[in-house]
Short mmCIF file of C-alpha atoms in Angstrom, two decimals:
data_model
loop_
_atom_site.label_atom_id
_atom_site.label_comp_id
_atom_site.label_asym_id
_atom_site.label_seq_id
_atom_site.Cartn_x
_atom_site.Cartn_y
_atom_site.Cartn_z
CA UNK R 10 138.60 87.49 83.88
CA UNK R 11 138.53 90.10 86.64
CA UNK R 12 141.61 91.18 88.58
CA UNK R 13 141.91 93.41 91.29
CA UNK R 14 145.27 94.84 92.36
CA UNK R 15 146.44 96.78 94.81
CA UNK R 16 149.21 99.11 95.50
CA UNK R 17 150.20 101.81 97.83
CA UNK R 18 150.92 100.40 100.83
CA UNK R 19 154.15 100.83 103.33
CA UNK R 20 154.82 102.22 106.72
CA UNK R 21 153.78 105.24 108.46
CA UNK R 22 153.95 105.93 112.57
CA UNK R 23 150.64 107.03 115.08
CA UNK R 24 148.88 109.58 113.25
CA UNK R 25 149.92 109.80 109.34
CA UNK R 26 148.55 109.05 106.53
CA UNK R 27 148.30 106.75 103.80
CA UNK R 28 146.67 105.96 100.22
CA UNK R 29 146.03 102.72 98.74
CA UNK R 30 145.21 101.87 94.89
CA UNK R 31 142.80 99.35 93.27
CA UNK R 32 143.00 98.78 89.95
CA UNK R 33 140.45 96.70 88.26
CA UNK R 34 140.92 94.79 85.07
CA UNK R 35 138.64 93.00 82.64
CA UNK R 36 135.49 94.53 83.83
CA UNK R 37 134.07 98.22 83.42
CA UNK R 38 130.48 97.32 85.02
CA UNK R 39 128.91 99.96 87.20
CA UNK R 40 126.48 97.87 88.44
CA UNK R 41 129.51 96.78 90.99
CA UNK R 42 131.02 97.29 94.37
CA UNK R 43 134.34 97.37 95.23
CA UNK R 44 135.43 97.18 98.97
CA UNK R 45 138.25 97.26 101.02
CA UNK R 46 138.83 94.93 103.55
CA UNK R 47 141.89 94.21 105.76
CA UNK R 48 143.17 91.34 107.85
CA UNK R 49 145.71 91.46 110.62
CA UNK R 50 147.89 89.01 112.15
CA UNK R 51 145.56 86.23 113.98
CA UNK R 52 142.46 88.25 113.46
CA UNK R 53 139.43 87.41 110.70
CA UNK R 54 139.21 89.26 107.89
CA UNK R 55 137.34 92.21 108.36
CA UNK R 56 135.11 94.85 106.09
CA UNK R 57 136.08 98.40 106.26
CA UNK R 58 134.48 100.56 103.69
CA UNK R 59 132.94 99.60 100.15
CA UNK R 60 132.06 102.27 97.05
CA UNK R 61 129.16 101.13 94.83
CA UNK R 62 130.69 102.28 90.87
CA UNK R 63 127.72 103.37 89.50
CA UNK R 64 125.98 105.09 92.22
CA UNK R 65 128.81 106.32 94.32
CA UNK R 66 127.14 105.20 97.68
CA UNK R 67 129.66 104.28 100.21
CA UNK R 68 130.03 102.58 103.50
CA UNK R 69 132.02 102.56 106.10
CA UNK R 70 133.10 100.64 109.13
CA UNK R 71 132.43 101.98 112.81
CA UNK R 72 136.60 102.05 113.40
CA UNK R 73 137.26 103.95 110.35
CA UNK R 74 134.02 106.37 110.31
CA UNK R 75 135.99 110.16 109.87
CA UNK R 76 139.76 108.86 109.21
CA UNK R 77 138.99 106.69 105.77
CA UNK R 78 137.45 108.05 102.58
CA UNK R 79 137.16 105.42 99.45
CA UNK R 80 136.82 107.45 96.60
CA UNK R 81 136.79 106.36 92.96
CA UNK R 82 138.28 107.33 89.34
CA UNK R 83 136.00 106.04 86.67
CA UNK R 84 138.07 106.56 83.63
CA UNK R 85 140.89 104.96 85.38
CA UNK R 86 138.89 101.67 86.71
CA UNK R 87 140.66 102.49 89.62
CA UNK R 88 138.99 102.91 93.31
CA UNK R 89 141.50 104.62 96.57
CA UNK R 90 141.41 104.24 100.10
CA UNK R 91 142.77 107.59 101.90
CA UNK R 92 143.72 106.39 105.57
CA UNK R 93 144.07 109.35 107.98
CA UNK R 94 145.03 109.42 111.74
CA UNK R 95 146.51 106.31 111.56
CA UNK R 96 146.44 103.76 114.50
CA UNK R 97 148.49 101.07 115.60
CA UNK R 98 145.39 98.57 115.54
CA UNK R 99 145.07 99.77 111.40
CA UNK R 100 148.14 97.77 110.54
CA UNK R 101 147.11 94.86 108.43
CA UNK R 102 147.47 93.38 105.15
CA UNK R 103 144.81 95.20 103.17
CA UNK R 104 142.51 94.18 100.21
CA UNK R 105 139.71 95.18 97.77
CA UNK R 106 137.49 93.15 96.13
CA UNK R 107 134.72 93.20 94.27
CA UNK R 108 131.00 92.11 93.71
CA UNK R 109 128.24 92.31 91.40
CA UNK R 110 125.10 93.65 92.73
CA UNK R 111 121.57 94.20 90.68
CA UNK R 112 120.73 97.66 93.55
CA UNK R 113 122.68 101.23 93.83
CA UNK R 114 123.83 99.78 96.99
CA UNK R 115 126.23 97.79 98.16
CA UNK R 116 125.18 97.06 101.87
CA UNK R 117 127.39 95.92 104.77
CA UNK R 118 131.28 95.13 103.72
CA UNK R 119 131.04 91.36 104.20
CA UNK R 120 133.79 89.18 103.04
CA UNK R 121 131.09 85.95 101.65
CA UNK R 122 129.33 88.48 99.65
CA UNK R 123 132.62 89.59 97.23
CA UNK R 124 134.20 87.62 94.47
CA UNK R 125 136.50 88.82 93.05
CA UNK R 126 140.23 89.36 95.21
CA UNK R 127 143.50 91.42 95.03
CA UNK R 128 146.37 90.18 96.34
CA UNK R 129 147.01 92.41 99.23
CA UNK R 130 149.04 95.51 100.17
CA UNK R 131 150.59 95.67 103.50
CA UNK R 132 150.11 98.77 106.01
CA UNK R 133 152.26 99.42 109.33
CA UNK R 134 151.44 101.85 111.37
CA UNK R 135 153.61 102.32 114.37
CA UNK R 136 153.87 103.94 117.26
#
């Protein structure tokens, strides 16, 4: 059984910075992506970057392009978002997830194509 959960989350004003944690149980495939997605208050859940674990390939959201890096720590089954320049419009409860994929790449962040859910971490960013 595959679990995803994430951590890190909290409050930071206009500008900061922020890192979230996802830790993956049960499963040490690298044929795999694992995104991060986020929802906010009355809006859809939205992609914003995904890292494919074997390959490394990433991909990122137009909003985020130059603020967000997802990075990865093999040994540790464990895959971080590092939020820079926060924004007001990046507060939202955010997620990773993950899917299986038979390429190197894990294509556009979409939230049909992933399985596999964490719970959530919340991020406020005020201003």
């Amino acid at each position: 059984q595959v679990q995803l959960v994430e951590s890190g989350g909290g409050s930071v004003q206009a500008g900061g910075s922020l890192r979230v944690s996802c830790v993956v149980y049960g499963d040490a495939s690298i044929n795999r992506c694992i995104g991060w997605f986020r929802q906010a208050p009355g809006k859809e859940r939205e992609g914003v970057t995904s890292i494919h674990i074997g390959s490394g390939s990433t991909y990122y959201a137009d909003s985020v392009k130059g603020r967000f890096t997802i990075s990865q720590d093999y040994a540790k089954n464990t895959v971080y978002l590092q939020m820079k320049s926060l924004k007001p419009e990046d507060t939202a409860v955010y997620y990773c997830a993950a899917k299986y994929v038979a390429t190197g790449f894990c294509g556009a962040t979409t939230v049909v194509d992933y399985k596999y859910w964490g719970q959530g971490t919340q991020v406020t960013v005020s201003s």
